[in-house]
Amino acid sequence: MSDKSHVSLEQHVCLVCGAAFDTGNLLLDRRLRASMEHHTKTGWGLCPEHQKMADDGFVALVECDPQRSGAQAGGRMKPEQAYRTGRLAHLRRAVFAQVFNAPIADQQACVFVEPGVIEQLEAMVAPAH
């Protein structure tokens, strides 16, 4: 018996951590053919944890390996091209604009950074004693 069905639970992939998460939507093959897996990834979004961080005014810095990531057109990397190393940092929007001397759009939840950027930011922060 096939594992495919005419219904599927929709999932998105988190832009920040790359984890799949349920959207709460149900997908239906209108021809009622068994064409879909149990879960179907349909796009990008933010998982609940990273959506809360974005709502609280943080921008996620996602470290990516440029050698393993896909080609960048005009300096912009698409989420599906990014090879995430697993290192993350979150900065408040105002701090991001000051540190990088660049504005960031209100709806932009994350940026992809090269290895070494997060370590430089950590070195700028005085250790708490």
mmCIF file of C-alpha atoms in Angstrom:
data_model
loop_
_atom_site.group_PDB
_atom_site.id
_atom_site.type_symbol
_atom_site.label_atom_id
_atom_site.label_comp_id
_atom_site.label_asym_id
_atom_site.label_seq_id
_atom_site.Cartn_x
_atom_site.Cartn_y
_atom_site.Cartn_z
ATOM 1 C CA MET A 1 0.000 0.000 0.000
ATOM 2 C CA SER A 2 1.333 3.437 -0.912
ATOM 3 C CA ASP A 3 2.233 6.000 1.742
ATOM 4 C CA LYS A 4 0.916 8.779 -0.509
ATOM 5 C CA SER A 5 -2.439 10.406 0.038
ATOM 6 C CA HIS A 6 -4.704 13.040 -1.480
ATOM 7 C CA VAL A 7 -4.296 15.150 1.681
ATOM 8 C CA SER A 8 -1.143 16.506 3.276
ATOM 9 C CA LEU A 9 -0.162 18.693 6.214
ATOM 10 C CA GLU A 10 1.563 21.864 5.019
ATOM 11 C CA GLN A 11 4.963 22.753 6.439
ATOM 12 C CA HIS A 12 7.302 25.680 5.960
ATOM 13 C CA VAL A 13 11.053 25.694 6.501
ATOM 14 C CA CYS A 14 12.468 28.222 8.985
ATOM 15 C CA LEU A 15 14.716 30.807 7.334
ATOM 16 C CA VAL A 16 16.860 30.987 10.461
ATOM 17 C CA CYS A 17 17.352 27.411 11.689
ATOM 18 C CA GLY A 18 16.283 25.404 8.644
ATOM 19 C CA ALA A 19 13.827 23.272 10.647
ATOM 20 C CA ALA A 20 10.492 22.251 9.144
ATOM 21 C CA PHE A 21 7.404 23.327 11.094
ATOM 22 C CA ASP A 22 3.663 22.843 10.629
ATOM 23 C CA THR A 23 1.657 25.812 9.356
ATOM 24 C CA GLY A 24 -1.678 24.382 10.445
ATOM 25 C CA ASN A 25 -2.929 24.244 6.843
ATOM 26 C CA LEU A 26 -4.241 21.157 5.128
ATOM 27 C CA LEU A 27 -3.443 20.568 1.455
ATOM 28 C CA LEU A 28 -5.850 18.666 -0.793
ATOM 29 C CA ASP A 29 -5.221 17.198 -4.227
ATOM 30 C CA ARG A 30 -8.289 18.456 -6.089
ATOM 31 C CA ARG A 31 -8.285 15.370 -8.334
ATOM 32 C CA LEU A 32 -8.320 13.213 -5.176
ATOM 33 C CA ARG A 33 -5.254 11.336 -6.366
ATOM 34 C CA ALA A 34 -2.737 9.867 -3.952
ATOM 35 C CA SER A 35 0.021 12.293 -4.964
ATOM 36 C CA MET A 36 1.282 13.825 -1.718
ATOM 37 C CA GLU A 37 3.430 12.778 1.222
ATOM 38 C CA HIS A 38 2.098 13.054 4.787
ATOM 39 C CA HIS A 39 3.900 16.431 5.130
ATOM 40 C CA THR A 40 4.513 18.846 2.248
ATOM 41 C CA LYS A 41 6.963 21.746 2.466
ATOM 42 C CA THR A 42 5.585 24.669 0.469
ATOM 43 C CA GLY A 43 7.823 27.604 1.341
ATOM 44 C CA TRP A 44 9.867 29.569 3.822
ATOM 45 C CA GLY A 45 8.855 31.232 7.059
ATOM 46 C CA LEU A 46 9.870 31.490 10.683
ATOM 47 C CA CYS A 47 9.359 28.735 13.220
ATOM 48 C CA PRO A 48 7.478 29.860 16.366
ATOM 49 C CA GLU A 49 10.724 30.439 18.328
ATOM 50 C CA HIS A 50 12.326 32.648 15.680
ATOM 51 C CA GLN A 51 9.040 34.420 14.870
ATOM 52 C CA LYS A 52 8.840 35.481 18.530
ATOM 53 C CA MET A 53 12.416 36.810 18.360
ATOM 54 C CA ALA A 54 11.544 38.789 15.214
ATOM 55 C CA ASP A 55 8.357 40.113 16.835
ATOM 56 C CA ASP A 56 10.439 41.202 19.851
ATOM 57 C CA GLY A 57 12.630 43.361 17.581
ATOM 58 C CA PHE A 58 15.571 41.065 16.856
ATOM 59 C CA VAL A 59 17.329 40.295 13.584
ATOM 60 C CA ALA A 60 18.857 36.829 13.252
ATOM 61 C CA LEU A 61 22.384 36.531 11.899
ATOM 62 C CA VAL A 62 22.724 33.114 10.253
ATOM 63 C CA GLU A 63 26.286 32.001 9.548
ATOM 64 C CA CYS A 64 26.696 30.372 6.124
ATOM 65 C CA ASP A 65 29.680 28.720 4.486
ATOM 66 C CA PRO A 66 30.306 30.608 1.205
ATOM 67 C CA GLN A 67 32.183 27.669 -0.356
ATOM 68 C CA ARG A 68 29.251 25.311 0.164
ATOM 69 C CA SER A 69 26.479 27.816 -0.543
ATOM 70 C CA GLY A 70 25.036 28.393 -3.986
ATOM 71 C CA ALA A 71 25.907 31.226 -6.339
ATOM 72 C CA GLN A 72 24.905 34.681 -5.174
ATOM 73 C CA ALA A 73 23.304 37.030 -7.671
ATOM 74 C CA GLY A 74 24.095 40.645 -6.842
ATOM 75 C CA GLY A 75 25.361 39.765 -3.363
ATOM 76 C CA ARG A 76 22.021 38.279 -2.291
ATOM 77 C CA MET A 77 21.761 34.644 -1.324
ATOM 78 C CA LYS A 78 18.455 32.823 -1.615
ATOM 79 C CA PRO A 79 17.421 30.718 1.392
ATOM 80 C CA GLU A 80 17.639 27.479 -0.580
ATOM 81 C CA GLN A 81 21.227 28.326 -1.597
ATOM 82 C CA ALA A 82 22.454 28.998 1.946
ATOM 83 C CA TYR A 83 24.571 26.278 3.552
ATOM 84 C CA ARG A 84 23.950 27.013 7.235
ATOM 85 C CA THR A 85 26.791 26.198 9.636
ATOM 86 C CA GLY A 86 24.486 26.128 12.663
ATOM 87 C CA ARG A 87 25.883 29.279 14.299
ATOM 88 C CA LEU A 88 23.291 31.960 15.057
ATOM 89 C CA ALA A 89 23.207 35.317 16.769
ATOM 90 C CA HIS A 90 20.363 37.743 17.385
ATOM 91 C CA LEU A 91 20.767 41.521 17.467
ATOM 92 C CA ARG A 92 18.188 44.186 18.179
ATOM 93 C CA ARG A 93 17.296 46.082 15.002
ATOM 94 C CA ALA A 94 18.733 49.370 16.289
ATOM 95 C CA VAL A 95 22.003 47.680 17.273
ATOM 96 C CA PHE A 96 22.194 45.933 13.887
ATOM 97 C CA ALA A 97 21.851 49.291 12.094
ATOM 98 C CA GLN A 98 24.624 50.803 14.252
ATOM 99 C CA VAL A 99 27.068 47.894 14.072
ATOM 100 C CA PHE A 100 26.714 47.281 10.345
ATOM 101 C CA ASN A 101 26.052 50.948 9.463
ATOM 102 C CA ALA A 102 23.169 49.835 7.269
ATOM 103 C CA PRO A 103 19.400 49.980 7.666
ATOM 104 C CA ILE A 104 17.370 46.797 7.630
ATOM 105 C CA ALA A 105 13.779 46.523 6.456
ATOM 106 C CA ASP A 106 11.179 46.028 9.187
ATOM 107 C CA GLN A 107 9.913 42.825 7.605
ATOM 108 C CA GLN A 108 13.406 41.307 7.169
ATOM 109 C CA ALA A 109 13.852 38.718 9.910
ATOM 110 C CA CYS A 110 17.360 37.480 9.150
ATOM 111 C CA VAL A 111 20.584 38.043 7.248
ATOM 112 C CA PHE A 112 23.140 35.508 6.096
ATOM 113 C CA VAL A 113 26.691 36.257 7.255
ATOM 114 C CA GLU A 114 30.085 34.786 6.476
ATOM 115 C CA PRO A 115 32.069 32.780 9.026
ATOM 116 C CA GLY A 116 33.862 35.053 11.475
ATOM 117 C CA VAL A 117 31.182 37.757 11.732
ATOM 118 C CA ILE A 118 29.527 36.249 14.811
ATOM 119 C CA GLU A 119 32.928 35.770 16.508
ATOM 120 C CA GLN A 120 33.742 39.447 15.871
ATOM 121 C CA LEU A 121 30.431 40.480 17.450
ATOM 122 C CA GLU A 122 31.082 38.244 20.461
ATOM 123 C CA ALA A 123 34.525 39.833 20.884
ATOM 124 C CA MET A 124 32.911 43.295 20.913
ATOM 125 C CA VAL A 125 30.710 42.368 23.861
ATOM 126 C CA ALA A 126 32.386 42.630 27.252
ATOM 127 C CA PRO A 127 32.146 39.399 29.255
ATOM 128 C CA ALA A 128 29.674 39.609 32.136
ATOM 129 C CA HIS A 129 31.166 38.820 35.540
#
